[in-house]
Short mmCIF file of C-alpha atoms in Angstrom, two decimals:
data_model
loop_
_atom_site.label_atom_id
_atom_site.label_comp_id
_atom_site.label_asym_id
_atom_site.label_seq_id
_atom_site.Cartn_x
_atom_site.Cartn_y
_atom_site.Cartn_z
CA MET A 19 83.50 113.35 69.61
CA ALA A 20 82.30 110.61 71.92
CA PHE A 21 84.54 109.69 74.85
CA GLU A 22 84.07 106.32 76.52
CA LEU A 23 84.55 105.98 80.28
CA LYS A 24 85.51 102.46 81.34
CA MET A 25 85.73 100.81 84.73
CA PRO A 26 89.26 101.73 85.89
CA LYS A 27 91.74 99.58 87.79
CA LEU A 28 90.69 99.96 91.42
CA GLY A 29 93.42 97.88 93.03
CA GLU A 30 96.30 95.60 92.30
CA SER A 31 94.15 92.47 92.50
CA VAL A 32 90.64 93.88 92.09
CA THR A 33 88.95 92.36 89.04
CA GLU A 34 85.46 93.90 89.19
CA GLY A 35 83.44 96.67 90.77
CA THR A 36 79.82 97.41 91.65
CA ILE A 37 78.17 100.69 90.66
CA GLY A 38 76.92 102.24 93.88
CA LYS A 39 75.52 105.58 92.73
CA TRP A 40 75.79 107.84 89.70
CA LEU A 41 76.64 111.37 90.83
CA LYS A 42 75.87 112.81 87.37
CA GLN A 43 72.92 112.07 85.13
CA PRO A 44 72.65 111.93 81.30
CA GLY A 45 72.52 115.46 79.94
CA ASP A 46 74.56 116.98 82.78
CA LYS A 47 77.54 119.14 81.96
CA VAL A 48 80.70 117.72 83.51
CA ASN A 49 84.00 119.45 84.17
CA LYS A 50 87.30 117.63 84.20
CA TYR A 51 87.90 115.92 87.58
CA ASP A 52 84.25 116.25 88.63
CA LEU A 53 83.18 113.18 90.63
CA LEU A 54 81.01 110.97 88.42
CA VAL A 55 80.17 107.67 90.06
CA GLU A 56 80.60 105.76 93.30
CA VAL A 57 82.11 102.29 92.83
CA GLN A 58 82.22 99.54 95.44
CA THR A 59 84.78 96.72 95.48
CA ASP A 60 85.69 93.90 97.82
CA LYS A 61 88.10 96.23 99.63
CA VAL A 62 87.02 99.84 99.30
CA ASN A 63 84.35 102.20 98.08
CA THR A 64 85.65 104.99 95.86
CA GLU A 65 84.45 107.83 93.65
CA ILE A 66 85.66 108.01 90.05
CA PRO A 67 86.38 111.50 88.66
CA SER A 68 85.76 112.52 85.07
CA PRO A 69 88.93 112.42 82.94
CA VAL A 70 87.44 114.90 80.42
CA ALA A 71 85.13 117.91 80.22
CA GLY A 72 81.91 117.55 78.29
CA THR A 73 78.33 116.32 78.54
CA LEU A 74 77.32 112.96 79.97
CA LYS A 75 75.47 111.43 77.05
CA GLU A 76 74.61 107.91 78.16
CA VAL A 77 75.01 105.64 81.19
CA LYS A 78 75.79 102.05 80.20
CA VAL A 79 75.81 100.34 83.62
CA GLU A 80 73.01 100.89 86.09
CA GLU A 81 73.36 101.25 89.85
CA GLY A 82 73.76 97.94 91.65
CA GLN A 83 75.34 96.12 88.71
CA THR A 84 78.75 94.42 89.11
CA VAL A 85 81.02 94.51 86.06
CA PRO A 86 84.66 93.57 85.30
CA ILE A 87 87.50 96.07 84.99
CA GLY A 88 87.48 97.66 81.52
CA THR A 89 83.70 97.54 81.08
CA LEU A 90 82.17 100.57 79.35
CA LEU A 91 80.40 102.65 82.01
CA ALA A 92 79.31 105.83 80.22
CA VAL A 93 79.67 107.87 77.04
CA PHE A 94 80.47 111.59 76.89
CA ASP A 95 80.25 114.29 74.25
CA THR A 96 83.49 116.24 74.70
CA ALA A 97 84.42 119.76 73.62
CA ASP A 98 87.56 118.41 71.96
CA GLY A 99 85.49 115.98 70.03
CA GLU A 100 83.22 118.73 68.68
CA ALA A 101 86.24 120.73 67.53
CA ALA A 102 87.77 117.70 65.89
CA ALA A 103 84.47 116.83 64.22
CA SER A 104 83.97 120.32 62.83
CA ALA A 105 87.49 120.67 61.46
CA PRO A 106 87.42 117.81 58.93
CA GLN A 107 84.00 118.79 57.50
CA PRO A 108 85.47 119.65 54.06
CA ALA A 109 86.54 115.99 53.76
CA PRO A 110 83.59 115.03 51.47
CA ALA A 111 84.99 117.39 48.83
CA GLN A 112 88.23 115.40 48.65
CA PRO A 113 87.09 112.82 46.05
CA ALA A 114 86.40 115.62 43.58
CA SER A 115 89.71 117.35 44.18
CA ARG A 116 91.98 114.29 44.16
CA PRO A 117 91.89 113.74 40.34
CA GLN A 118 93.22 117.30 39.96
CA GLN A 119 96.12 116.95 42.41
CA SER A 120 98.87 116.46 39.86
CA ALA A 121 97.69 119.26 37.56
CA ALA A 122 95.88 121.73 39.83
CA PRO A 123 97.59 122.25 43.20
CA GLN A 124 95.34 125.26 43.86
CA ALA A 125 92.34 123.00 44.51
CA GLN A 126 93.87 121.45 47.61
CA PRO A 127 93.65 124.23 50.20
CA GLY A 128 89.89 123.73 50.30
CA ALA A 129 90.26 120.15 51.54
CA ALA A 130 91.90 118.64 54.56
CA GLN A 131 94.38 116.80 52.31
CA PRO A 132 97.72 118.68 52.44
CA PRO A 133 98.82 117.36 55.84
CA LYS A 134 99.08 113.83 54.45
CA PRO A 135 101.64 114.69 51.73
CA SER A 136 103.59 116.77 54.26
CA GLN A 137 103.89 113.93 56.75
CA PRO A 138 106.23 111.66 54.77
CA GLY A 139 108.59 114.53 54.15
CA GLY A 140 108.45 116.08 57.63
CA ALA A 141 107.15 114.03 60.52
CA GLY A 142 107.80 110.67 58.89
CA THR A 143 106.28 107.56 60.30
CA LEU A 144 105.65 109.14 63.71
CA SER A 145 102.91 111.58 62.81
CA GLY A 146 101.47 109.68 59.85
CA PRO A 147 99.76 106.93 61.83
CA SER A 148 98.54 109.39 64.45
CA ALA A 149 96.85 111.56 61.90
CA THR A 150 95.32 108.57 60.19
CA ALA A 151 94.08 107.25 63.50
CA GLY A 152 92.64 110.63 64.33
CA ARG A 153 90.58 110.66 61.13
CA GLY A 154 89.53 107.03 61.52
CA PRO A 155 85.75 107.72 61.36
CA SER A 156 86.08 109.21 57.86
CA ALA A 157 85.31 106.65 55.17
CA VAL A 158 87.06 108.65 52.44
CA GLU A 159 90.58 108.46 53.88
CA PRO A 160 91.84 105.07 52.64
CA PRO A 161 91.55 105.87 48.88
CA SER A 162 93.96 108.77 49.42
CA GLN A 163 96.95 106.48 49.93
CA PRO A 164 97.44 105.48 46.26
CA SER A 165 97.55 109.15 45.28
CA GLU A 166 100.34 110.03 47.74
CA PRO A 167 103.22 109.29 45.31
CA SER A 168 101.94 111.86 42.82
CA ALA A 169 101.22 114.29 45.64
CA ARG A 170 104.83 114.10 46.81
CA THR A 171 106.07 115.34 43.41
CA SER A 172 103.99 118.51 43.67
CA PRO A 173 105.33 121.20 46.05
CA GLN A 174 101.93 122.22 47.38
CA PRO A 175 102.29 121.90 51.20
CA PRO A 176 103.36 125.55 51.68
CA GLN A 177 99.84 126.67 50.70
CA SER A 178 98.11 124.72 53.52
CA PRO A 179 99.55 125.80 56.88
CA SER A 180 96.66 128.18 57.58
CA ALA A 181 93.84 125.65 57.71
CA ALA A 182 94.60 122.00 57.16
CA PRO A 183 97.30 121.50 59.79
CA GLN A 184 94.86 122.75 62.40
CA SER A 185 92.40 119.99 61.61
CA SER A 186 95.26 117.50 61.48
CA ALA A 187 96.50 118.66 64.88
CA ALA A 188 93.02 118.41 66.36
CA ALA A 189 92.57 114.93 64.93
CA THR A 190 96.00 113.86 66.13
CA ALA A 191 95.36 115.24 69.62
CA THR A 192 92.05 113.39 69.74
CA ALA A 193 93.70 110.15 68.67
CA GLU A 194 96.59 110.46 71.09
CA ARG A 195 94.52 111.46 74.11
CA PRO A 196 94.91 108.58 76.62
CA ASP A 197 92.04 106.85 78.34
CA LEU A 198 92.49 108.58 81.68
CA SER A 199 89.81 106.42 83.28
CA ASP A 200 92.51 103.77 83.67
CA VAL A 201 94.75 106.15 85.62
CA ARG A 202 94.11 105.89 89.35
CA ALA A 203 94.54 109.21 91.16
CA THR A 204 92.55 111.58 93.36
CA PRO A 205 91.05 114.76 91.89
CA ALA A 206 93.60 116.84 93.83
CA VAL A 207 96.48 114.92 92.26
CA ARG A 208 94.95 115.24 88.79
CA LYS A 209 94.56 118.97 89.33
CA LEU A 210 98.20 119.30 90.38
CA ALA A 211 99.29 117.48 87.23
CA GLY A 212 97.06 119.67 85.06
CA GLU A 213 98.36 122.90 86.62
CA ASN A 214 101.91 121.85 85.73
CA GLY A 215 101.05 120.84 82.18
CA ILE A 216 101.63 117.14 82.84
CA ASP A 217 99.75 114.29 81.16
CA ILE A 218 99.01 112.13 84.20
CA SER A 219 98.94 108.98 82.06
CA GLU A 220 102.71 109.40 81.58
CA ILE A 221 103.33 108.99 85.32
CA GLU A 222 103.84 105.51 86.72
CA GLY A 223 102.22 105.40 90.14
CA THR A 224 104.01 103.83 93.07
CA GLY A 225 100.83 103.30 95.09
CA LEU A 226 98.63 100.24 95.28
CA GLY A 227 97.88 98.91 91.80
CA GLY A 228 99.80 101.79 90.21
CA ARG A 229 97.92 104.58 91.97
CA VAL A 230 99.43 108.01 91.20
CA SER A 231 100.03 110.03 94.36
CA ARG A 232 100.93 113.69 94.92
CA LYS A 233 104.51 112.63 95.55
CA ASP A 234 104.60 110.81 92.19
CA VAL A 235 103.56 114.02 90.44
CA GLU A 236 106.10 116.11 92.36
CA ASP A 237 108.83 113.59 91.55
CA PHE A 238 107.84 113.71 87.89
CA ILE A 239 108.16 117.50 87.89
CA ALA A 240 111.56 117.27 89.55
CA GLN A 241 112.83 114.65 87.13
CA ARG A 242 112.38 116.97 84.20
CA GLN A 243 114.82 119.38 85.83
CA SER A 244 117.49 116.94 86.98
CA SER A 245 118.78 113.87 85.15
CA ARG A 246 120.02 112.47 88.43
CA GLN A 247 116.56 112.68 89.99
CA GLN A 248 115.12 111.22 86.81
CA ALA A 249 117.29 108.13 87.17
CA ALA A 250 116.34 107.74 90.83
CA THR A 251 112.65 108.12 90.03
CA ARG A 252 112.85 105.45 87.36
CA VAL A 253 114.27 103.05 89.92
CA VAL A 254 111.27 103.66 92.14
CA GLN A 255 108.89 103.29 89.22
CA ALA A 256 110.42 99.95 88.31
CA GLN A 257 108.94 98.51 91.51
CA PRO A 258 105.53 97.61 89.98
CA GLN A 259 107.33 95.15 87.67
CA ALA A 260 107.01 92.47 90.37
CA PRO A 261 103.56 91.24 89.16
CA SER A 262 105.12 90.18 85.84
CA GLN A 263 107.23 87.65 87.75
CA THR A 264 104.14 85.89 89.07
CA ALA A 265 103.26 82.76 87.17
CA PRO A 266 99.90 81.03 87.65
CA ALA A 267 100.31 77.97 89.86
CA ARG A 268 99.27 74.59 88.53
CA GLN A 269 96.03 73.46 90.12
CA ALA A 270 96.37 70.23 92.02
CA PRO A 271 93.83 67.49 91.25
CA VAL A 272 90.80 67.80 93.51
CA PRO A 273 89.06 64.63 94.66
CA SER A 274 85.35 64.47 94.01
CA LEU A 275 83.60 63.16 97.10
CA SER A 276 79.98 62.62 98.00
CA GLY A 277 78.39 65.67 99.60
CA ASP A 278 81.00 68.14 98.29
CA GLU A 279 79.81 71.71 97.79
CA LEU A 280 81.42 74.30 95.55
CA VAL A 281 81.69 77.67 97.33
CA PRO A 282 82.16 80.49 94.78
CA LEU A 283 85.19 82.72 95.35
CA SER A 284 84.42 86.19 96.64
CA GLN A 285 86.25 89.23 95.29
CA MET A 286 88.25 89.50 98.50
CA ARG A 287 89.22 85.82 98.46
CA ARG A 288 90.50 86.14 94.89
CA ALA A 289 92.43 89.28 95.86
CA ILE A 290 94.03 87.50 98.82
CA ALA A 291 94.95 84.51 96.65
CA ASN A 292 96.55 86.67 93.96
CA ASN A 293 98.50 88.72 96.50
CA MET A 294 99.80 85.65 98.30
CA VAL A 295 100.95 84.00 95.07
CA GLN A 296 102.70 87.23 94.12
CA ALA A 297 104.23 87.56 97.59
CA TRP A 298 105.77 84.08 97.41
CA SER A 299 107.78 85.12 94.37
CA ALA A 300 110.19 86.55 97.00
CA PRO A 301 112.43 84.16 98.97
CA HIS A 302 111.01 84.10 102.50
CA ALA A 303 112.77 83.46 105.80
CA HIS A 304 111.57 83.77 109.41
CA ALA A 305 113.02 84.36 112.86
CA VAL A 306 111.41 84.22 116.33
CA MET A 307 112.31 85.91 119.60
CA GLU A 308 110.76 85.82 123.09
CA VAL A 309 109.79 89.03 124.87
CA ASP A 310 109.10 89.42 128.57
CA VAL A 311 106.24 91.94 128.68
CA THR A 312 105.48 91.61 132.39
CA ASP A 313 106.61 95.13 133.28
CA LEU A 314 104.98 96.54 130.13
CA MET A 315 101.61 95.07 131.01
CA ARG A 316 101.88 96.45 134.57
CA TYR A 317 102.58 99.91 133.16
CA ARG A 318 99.63 99.58 130.79
CA GLU A 319 97.35 98.77 133.72
CA ARG A 320 98.47 101.98 135.45
CA VAL A 321 97.72 104.27 132.50
CA ARG A 322 94.83 102.56 130.71
CA GLY A 323 92.13 103.91 133.07
CA GLU A 324 93.03 107.53 132.44
CA PHE A 325 93.39 106.82 128.72
CA GLN A 326 89.96 105.18 128.56
CA GLU A 327 88.35 108.10 130.34
CA ARG A 328 90.03 110.60 128.05
CA GLU A 329 89.70 108.81 124.70
CA GLY A 330 86.62 106.65 125.18
CA PHE A 331 88.31 103.36 124.25
CA ASP A 332 90.91 101.01 125.66
CA LEU A 333 94.70 101.26 125.37
CA SER A 334 95.58 98.00 123.63
CA PRO A 335 98.99 96.26 123.79
CA ALA A 336 98.95 96.69 120.01
CA ALA A 337 99.79 100.39 120.44
CA PHE A 338 102.93 99.53 122.42
CA ILE A 339 103.96 96.93 119.85
CA ALA A 340 103.40 99.38 116.98
CA LYS A 341 105.51 101.98 118.79
CA ALA A 342 108.25 99.39 119.33
CA VAL A 343 108.22 98.53 115.61
CA VAL A 344 108.51 102.21 114.66
CA GLU A 345 111.48 102.72 116.97
CA ALA A 346 113.14 99.51 115.73
CA LEU A 347 112.79 100.67 112.12
CA ARG A 348 114.62 103.85 113.09
CA THR A 349 117.38 101.73 114.61
CA VAL A 350 117.56 99.27 111.67
CA PRO A 351 116.39 101.36 108.67
CA SER A 352 117.42 98.74 106.10
CA VAL A 353 114.30 96.76 107.05
CA ASN A 354 112.16 99.67 105.82
CA SER A 355 113.09 98.95 102.19
CA SER A 356 111.86 97.43 98.94
CA TRP A 357 113.52 95.23 96.34
CA THR A 358 113.84 96.19 92.66
CA ASP A 359 116.06 94.74 89.95
CA GLN A 360 117.86 98.08 89.77
CA GLY A 361 118.62 98.23 93.47
CA LEU A 362 117.17 98.47 96.97
CA ILE A 363 114.81 101.35 97.70
CA ARG A 364 115.40 102.71 101.20
CA HIS A 365 112.17 104.45 102.26
CA ARG A 366 112.40 107.67 104.25
CA GLU A 367 108.70 107.59 105.06
CA LEU A 368 107.56 105.06 107.64
CA ASN A 369 104.05 103.93 106.77
CA LEU A 370 102.88 101.06 108.94
CA GLY A 371 100.48 98.51 107.47
CA TYR A 372 98.19 97.03 110.13
CA ALA A 373 96.56 93.71 109.27
CA VAL A 374 92.84 93.48 110.13
CA ALA A 375 90.99 90.16 110.14
CA LEU A 376 87.44 90.32 108.77
CA GLY A 377 86.31 86.91 109.95
CA GLU A 378 85.36 84.51 107.18
CA ASP A 379 85.39 87.37 104.68
CA GLY A 380 89.19 87.54 104.67
CA LEU A 381 91.95 89.96 105.60
CA ILE A 382 92.81 93.53 104.72
CA VAL A 383 95.84 95.71 105.49
CA PRO A 384 95.13 99.45 105.84
CA VAL A 385 98.15 101.74 106.22
CA ILE A 386 98.94 104.17 109.05
CA LYS A 387 100.81 106.97 107.29
CA ASP A 388 103.79 108.69 108.97
CA ALA A 389 103.66 106.31 111.91
CA ASP A 390 107.02 107.53 113.19
CA GLY A 391 105.52 110.94 113.93
CA LYS A 392 102.81 109.63 116.26
CA SER A 393 102.80 109.25 120.03
CA LEU A 394 101.56 106.14 121.78
CA ALA A 395 98.10 107.67 121.97
CA GLY A 396 98.29 108.74 118.33
CA LEU A 397 99.12 105.20 117.21
CA MET A 398 96.26 103.81 119.31
CA ARG A 399 93.84 106.27 117.71
CA SER A 400 95.08 105.34 114.23
CA ILE A 401 94.81 101.62 114.93
CA ARG A 402 91.30 102.06 116.27
CA ASP A 403 90.34 104.17 113.25
CA VAL A 404 91.59 101.79 110.54
CA VAL A 405 90.18 98.72 112.30
CA ASP A 406 86.73 100.29 112.69
CA ARG A 407 86.63 101.53 109.10
CA ALA A 408 87.95 98.23 107.75
CA LYS A 409 85.18 96.27 109.47
CA ALA A 410 82.59 98.79 108.28
CA ARG A 411 83.99 98.59 104.71
CA ARG A 412 84.68 102.33 104.68
CA LEU A 413 88.35 102.26 103.72
CA THR A 414 89.52 104.26 100.71
CA LEU A 415 92.16 103.33 98.15
CA ASP A 416 94.52 105.77 99.81
CA ASP A 417 94.13 103.85 103.08
CA LEU A 418 95.52 100.74 101.38
CA SER A 419 98.51 102.26 99.59
CA GLY A 420 102.00 103.36 100.54
CA GLY A 421 102.83 100.79 103.23
CA THR A 422 106.55 100.24 103.87
CA PHE A 423 106.33 97.67 106.72
CA THR A 424 103.46 95.59 108.11
CA LEU A 425 102.45 94.63 111.66
CA ASN A 426 100.32 91.52 112.04
CA ASN A 427 98.92 91.42 115.59
CA THR A 428 97.76 87.81 115.84
CA GLY A 429 97.82 87.78 119.66
CA PRO A 430 94.05 88.24 120.08
CA LEU A 431 93.57 85.10 117.96
CA GLY A 432 95.55 83.03 120.47
CA THR A 433 98.44 81.97 118.25
CA VAL A 434 101.86 81.30 119.77
CA VAL A 435 104.07 81.16 116.65
CA SER A 436 103.08 82.02 113.07
CA SER A 437 104.84 82.42 109.71
CA PRO A 438 103.72 85.75 108.27
CA ILE A 439 104.00 86.33 104.52
CA VAL A 440 105.76 89.51 103.41
CA PRO A 441 103.38 91.80 101.47
CA PRO A 442 104.47 92.48 97.87
CA GLY A 443 106.68 95.57 97.63
CA GLN A 444 107.89 95.40 101.24
CA ALA A 445 110.94 93.81 102.85
CA ALA A 446 109.48 92.43 106.08
CA ILE A 447 106.47 91.86 108.33
CA LEU A 448 106.26 91.32 112.09
CA SER A 449 103.74 89.14 113.90
CA SER A 450 103.08 89.71 117.61
CA GLU A 451 101.73 86.54 119.19
CA SER A 452 99.51 85.99 122.23
CA ILE A 453 100.74 87.06 125.68
CA ARG A 454 100.79 84.11 128.10
CA LYS A 455 101.93 83.51 131.64
CA ARG A 456 104.79 81.05 131.80
CA LEU A 457 107.35 79.72 134.23
CA VAL A 458 110.65 81.38 133.35
CA VAL A 459 114.16 80.97 134.73
CA THR A 460 115.39 84.50 135.45
CA ASP A 461 118.93 85.84 135.19
CA ASP A 462 119.58 85.10 138.88
CA ASP A 463 118.51 81.47 138.37
CA ALA A 464 115.19 81.96 140.09
CA ILE A 465 111.92 80.57 138.73
CA ALA A 466 109.21 83.18 138.22
CA ILE A 467 105.82 83.53 136.56
CA ARG A 468 106.24 86.04 133.74
CA GLN A 469 104.03 87.28 130.92
CA MET A 470 105.78 86.23 127.74
CA MET A 471 105.13 86.96 124.06
CA ASN A 472 106.77 85.72 120.88
CA ILE A 473 107.53 88.13 118.05
CA VAL A 474 108.09 86.69 114.57
CA ILE A 475 109.63 88.46 111.61
CA GLY A 476 109.06 87.27 108.05
CA PHE A 477 111.52 88.85 105.62
CA ASP A 478 112.49 88.95 101.96
CA HIS A 479 115.96 87.39 102.03
CA ARG A 480 116.98 89.41 98.97
CA VAL A 481 116.74 92.55 101.08
CA VAL A 482 117.22 91.45 104.68
CA ASP A 483 119.76 88.93 105.99
CA GLY A 484 119.32 86.80 109.09
CA SER A 485 121.64 88.96 111.20
CA THR A 486 119.71 92.09 110.22
CA ALA A 487 116.42 90.41 111.08
CA ALA A 488 117.82 89.42 114.48
CA ARG A 489 118.99 93.00 115.15
CA PHE A 490 115.52 94.24 114.31
CA LEU A 491 113.82 91.74 116.64
CA THR A 492 116.30 92.66 119.38
CA ALA A 493 115.45 96.34 118.96
CA VAL A 494 111.71 95.58 119.25
CA ARG A 495 112.26 93.35 122.30
CA ASP A 496 114.50 95.82 124.11
CA TRP A 497 112.07 98.69 123.59
CA LEU A 498 109.15 96.64 124.94
CA GLN A 499 111.15 95.47 127.97
CA THR A 500 112.70 98.85 128.87
CA THR A 501 111.52 102.08 127.21
CA GLY A 502 107.98 100.85 126.75
CA THR A 503 107.50 100.42 130.47
CA SER A 504 107.61 104.17 131.01
CA VAL A 505 106.97 105.80 127.64
CA PRO A 506 104.64 108.85 127.80
CA VAL A 507 101.21 108.10 126.47
CA TYR A 508 100.82 111.58 124.95
#
């Protein structure tokens, strides 16, 4: 039977993708989870694995073409399809045998008819539609419905278990097999699900755009063994419901002026717009606090030379700020949370999103996983890595998923105070503004020139209150003004 591979969902707000390169050609044998095609989007380049085993029959979209999500990419001949096609072959004999149903029950074992009479009495309305859907290509099926009442009066199903149910089961399995091309997961995660006998389409992913991670699969396995874990997992899985709350905003009237030019929206600009509209479905609040980073910057000057010689790149203030955020999240863990209608999700993992500006092209937020386990040097390496790969458009979908808190380092842009928008699915975001020398009145009433920086927290007021936000900012400030001035680099 032919299996159709469609362009899968490649991100929460990604609407189209460009075919980069076909890794398999028509006629090639393909195993399940083999990588098939490279797809490029406005955010990442990714490789799509095969959701089935079979033979690649036809490629529908050529390399270099850009198509919307859901577009047919390729057609396969699958092993399951061949089995299902061979099982119902006796179907053409059914018209001849149907007139004899009421008088000659012995004629039915030769046809694939007995499962239909058995369904109303056994499986009821659940299996009936599935079997019918499975045999959809057969043009002889519909006439069988009027004859079902007479078939029910004849006790012939016991004669058919040896042959007909097998074709019915194959047809039903073919009909019920989900379109796994819409399920976003890495080949390793798909393999883990397959080894545990799990249909990956039944798992609701908690990653970006519903991406199924290894942890999602492990949680799904655990939930089958414990009803308590099952309830907890469902709470987590309820998180992707937030997009349903987003309503399209009314477009304001646009004046038409002489010399106006319409600039088409890029994929990234549409993605940013959709994410921001979705983000504003949460009630936002902001708080600002000053930080004296004079001593911190002196310490950085002492260690940056050795770091540069050892690592090959500079030790940015961003690494110190990221470390301060990590330590503050340990002190105020309620900020590392997410809102759901069932309750607040307190995240144990600390995955730090780091906003990267791409000039006029837009903005992207890769994620530094397990940020709380990294040293100052480790955070600097991670920041350098995600920034370089973001600008080179070499981020993967995994790089963009799993963030629990976001750092927006706007200092290099020269801003003094900003109002960061909380990313969907998170509780807060911190902006670190530019470091500037200012005249400051010290605690002993002296006037001194100090290097000052503002830190701004934007938070979802459903999750974080003003006092909690202030405690978090205080923790960041205190770390930068005390611990940060002597923290080991490695």
